Tab-separated table of C-alpha atoms in Angstrom:
chain	number	residue	atom	x	y	z
A	1	MET	CA	-38.593	-6.913	2.881
A	2	LYS	CA	-39.546	-7.827	6.428
A	3	ARG	CA	-37.030	-7.068	9.068
A	4	GLU	CA	-35.306	-9.757	11.133
A	5	ILE	CA	-36.573	-10.176	14.659
A	6	VAL	CA	-35.002	-11.300	17.913
A	7	ILE	CA	-36.023	-14.771	19.036
A	8	ASP	CA	-35.416	-17.005	21.995
A	9	PHE	CA	-35.611	-20.800	22.067
A	10	GLY	CA	-37.508	-22.912	24.573
A	11	GLY	CA	-38.249	-26.545	25.081
A	12	ILE	CA	-41.431	-28.444	24.214
A	13	THR	CA	-43.080	-29.888	27.328
A	14	ASN	CA	-46.305	-31.483	28.315
A	15	ASP	CA	-47.487	-28.091	29.574
A	16	ASN	CA	-46.975	-26.307	26.211
A	17	VAL	CA	-47.282	-29.056	23.589
A	18	GLU	CA	-50.588	-27.693	22.365
A	19	GLN	CA	-48.685	-24.742	20.903
A	20	LEU	CA	-46.827	-27.226	18.707
A	21	ARG	CA	-50.184	-28.538	17.391
A	22	ILE	CA	-51.137	-24.945	16.478
A	23	ILE	CA	-47.807	-24.269	14.716
A	24	ASN	CA	-48.033	-27.538	12.769
A	25	SER	CA	-51.672	-27.125	11.792
A	26	THR	CA	-51.097	-23.616	10.441
A	27	SER	CA	-47.754	-24.385	8.756
A	28	LEU	CA	-47.891	-27.894	7.385
A	29	PRO	CA	-50.169	-29.669	4.853
A	30	ILE	CA	-50.546	-32.818	6.982
A	31	SER	CA	-51.814	-33.443	10.471
A	32	TYR	CA	-49.883	-35.429	13.058
A	33	ALA	CA	-51.348	-38.097	15.372
A	34	ASP	CA	-51.213	-37.793	19.149
A	35	GLY	CA	-48.309	-40.194	19.219
A	36	PHE	CA	-46.074	-37.690	17.425
A	37	TYR	CA	-46.671	-35.088	20.105
A	38	LYS	CA	-46.209	-37.583	22.917
A	39	ASP	CA	-42.915	-38.728	21.433
A	40	VAL	CA	-41.608	-35.147	21.095
A	41	VAL	CA	-42.408	-34.411	24.768
A	42	LYS	CA	-40.976	-37.739	25.888
A	43	ALA	CA	-37.699	-37.090	24.055
A	44	LYS	CA	-36.928	-34.174	26.407
A	45	ASN	CA	-34.236	-32.928	24.028
A	46	GLU	CA	-34.374	-29.174	23.651
A	47	SER	CA	-31.462	-29.323	21.162
A	48	LEU	CA	-33.634	-31.221	18.729
A	49	ASN	CA	-37.172	-30.125	19.643
A	50	LYS	CA	-37.772	-26.496	20.437
A	51	TYR	CA	-39.948	-23.435	20.012
A	52	ALA	CA	-38.938	-20.005	18.731
A	53	TYR	CA	-40.334	-17.272	20.937
A	54	HIS	CA	-40.680	-13.566	20.090
A	55	ASN	CA	-41.722	-11.242	22.903
A	56	GLY	CA	-42.839	-14.259	24.915
A	57	PHE	CA	-45.040	-15.754	22.226
A	58	VAL	CA	-44.462	-19.031	20.330
A	59	ILE	CA	-43.999	-18.173	16.669
A	60	GLY	CA	-42.244	-21.256	15.300
A	61	SER	CA	-40.949	-24.724	16.092
A	62	ILE	CA	-38.657	-27.456	14.923
A	63	CYS	CA	-38.821	-31.144	15.806
A	64	CYS	CA	-36.071	-33.622	14.964
A	65	ARG	CA	-34.915	-37.075	15.952
A	66	ILE	CA	-31.733	-39.119	15.667
A	67	GLN	CA	-32.147	-41.689	12.931
A	68	ASP	CA	-29.885	-44.712	12.354
A	69	GLU	CA	-27.403	-43.183	14.837
A	70	SER	CA	-25.640	-41.278	12.018
A	71	LYS	CA	-28.409	-38.853	10.949
A	72	ILE	CA	-30.573	-36.138	12.359
A	73	TYR	CA	-34.008	-36.195	10.742
A	74	ILE	CA	-36.061	-32.989	10.638
A	75	MET	CA	-39.642	-34.128	11.230
A	76	THR	CA	-41.305	-30.734	11.223
A	77	LEU	CA	-40.349	-27.087	10.849
A	78	GLY	CA	-43.062	-24.465	11.103
A	79	VAL	CA	-43.319	-20.687	11.465
A	80	LEU	CA	-46.557	-18.788	11.870
A	81	PRO	CA	-47.388	-17.023	8.553
A	82	SER	CA	-47.039	-13.455	9.817
A	83	TYR	CA	-43.466	-14.217	11.018
A	84	ARG	CA	-42.182	-15.836	7.832
A	85	GLY	CA	-39.403	-14.068	5.953
A	86	ARG	CA	-37.756	-12.856	9.175
A	87	ASN	CA	-35.119	-15.617	9.538
A	88	VAL	CA	-37.094	-17.525	12.221
A	89	GLY	CA	-36.939	-20.803	10.275
A	90	THR	CA	-33.320	-20.205	9.404
A	91	LYS	CA	-32.413	-19.684	13.049
A	92	LEU	CA	-34.328	-22.861	14.078
A	93	VAL	CA	-32.567	-24.958	11.454
A	94	GLN	CA	-29.218	-23.401	12.238
A	95	SER	CA	-29.611	-24.214	15.904
A	96	VAL	CA	-29.989	-27.889	14.962
A	97	VAL	CA	-26.954	-27.691	12.624
A	98	ASP	CA	-24.908	-26.112	15.430
A	99	TYR	CA	-25.949	-28.960	17.750
A	100	ALA	CA	-25.179	-31.547	15.044
A	101	ILE	CA	-21.639	-30.239	14.535
A	102	SER	CA	-20.914	-29.975	18.229
A	103	GLU	CA	-18.174	-32.252	19.580
A	104	GLU	CA	-20.710	-34.079	21.738
A	105	VAL	CA	-22.818	-35.118	18.720
A	106	ARG	CA	-20.003	-35.542	16.170
A	107	SER	CA	-18.265	-37.988	18.490
A	108	LYS	CA	-21.390	-40.141	18.343
A	109	GLY	CA	-21.098	-40.462	14.548
A	110	VAL	CA	-23.798	-38.075	13.247
A	111	GLN	CA	-22.829	-37.255	9.672
A	112	GLU	CA	-25.856	-35.631	8.069
A	113	ILE	CA	-29.167	-33.887	8.530
A	114	LEU	CA	-32.055	-34.868	6.302
A	115	LEU	CA	-35.765	-34.318	5.710
A	116	HIS	CA	-38.546	-34.970	3.258
A	117	VAL	CA	-40.162	-32.185	1.225
A	118	GLN	CA	-43.201	-32.490	-0.993
A	119	ILE	CA	-42.082	-32.252	-4.644
A	120	ASP	CA	-44.151	-29.178	-5.449
A	121	ASN	CA	-43.095	-27.172	-2.352
A	122	GLU	CA	-40.595	-25.031	-4.245
A	123	ASP	CA	-40.391	-22.454	-1.434
A	124	ALA	CA	-39.286	-25.109	1.100
A	125	ILE	CA	-36.824	-26.663	-1.345
A	126	LYS	CA	-35.206	-23.255	-2.062
A	127	PHE	CA	-35.185	-22.402	1.673
A	128	TYR	CA	-33.259	-25.566	2.554
A	129	GLN	CA	-30.918	-25.210	-0.455
A	130	ARG	CA	-29.967	-21.741	0.803
A	131	LEU	CA	-28.960	-23.429	4.065
A	132	GLY	CA	-26.687	-25.908	2.312
A	133	PHE	CA	-29.071	-28.846	1.832
A	134	GLU	CA	-28.904	-30.758	-1.423
A	135	LYS	CA	-31.895	-32.189	-3.219
A	136	GLY	CA	-31.623	-35.948	-3.503
A	137	GLU	CA	-33.789	-38.728	-4.774
A	138	MET	CA	-37.531	-38.553	-5.169
A	139	VAL	CA	-39.646	-40.954	-3.069
A	140	GLU	CA	-42.906	-41.888	-4.752
A	141	ASN	CA	-46.119	-42.098	-2.700
A	142	TYR	CA	-44.395	-41.010	0.537
A	143	TYR	CA	-47.429	-38.993	1.711
A	144	LYS	CA	-50.723	-40.780	2.140
A	145	ARG	CA	-53.306	-37.974	2.383
A	146	ILE	CA	-51.936	-35.087	0.331
A	147	ASP	CA	-51.454	-34.494	-3.367
A	148	PRO	CA	-48.952	-34.807	-4.855
A	149	PRO	CA	-47.892	-37.725	-2.656
A	150	HIS	CA	-44.255	-37.699	-3.783
A	151	CYS	CA	-41.316	-36.014	-2.023
A	152	TYR	CA	-37.662	-35.298	-2.310
A	153	ILE	CA	-35.099	-36.170	0.303
A	154	LEU	CA	-32.955	-33.164	1.158
A	155	ARG	CA	-29.611	-33.712	2.866
A	156	LYS	CA	-26.937	-31.623	4.471
A	157	LYS	CA	-23.591	-33.412	4.972
A	158	LEU	CA	-21.784	-32.357	8.159
């Protein structure tokens, strides 16, 4: 078993957004258009979009957005392969959960966190279930350029 490591969080800015492209391209089965990266930088919300650093190096990231005013949607979560199994992803998700349950956010009506996971990504489904997310309905043909194209919606009620 790999040992847990100490991480720090930091914001995603125009100066470091290329690191996000690297994390996403090495961690996720789909590629994101330039508009995704511009929107993350423009959001300027370190509580929802952040890096995980270890010894000054970016090793993971999470990007979220507020959806329909009552939900936080996890768009991407990625950890470099050599740092998986060391609670980096857990700490990134937990930081968003902590933000979501803060008085500031709860008073705005946020009630759940959700995301889409490809139906055959058992590791990701188990990861999120360990964090209290529940597997919901399947969405057919959600993904356009990967196979299988179907996904589950995973939700965590706050």
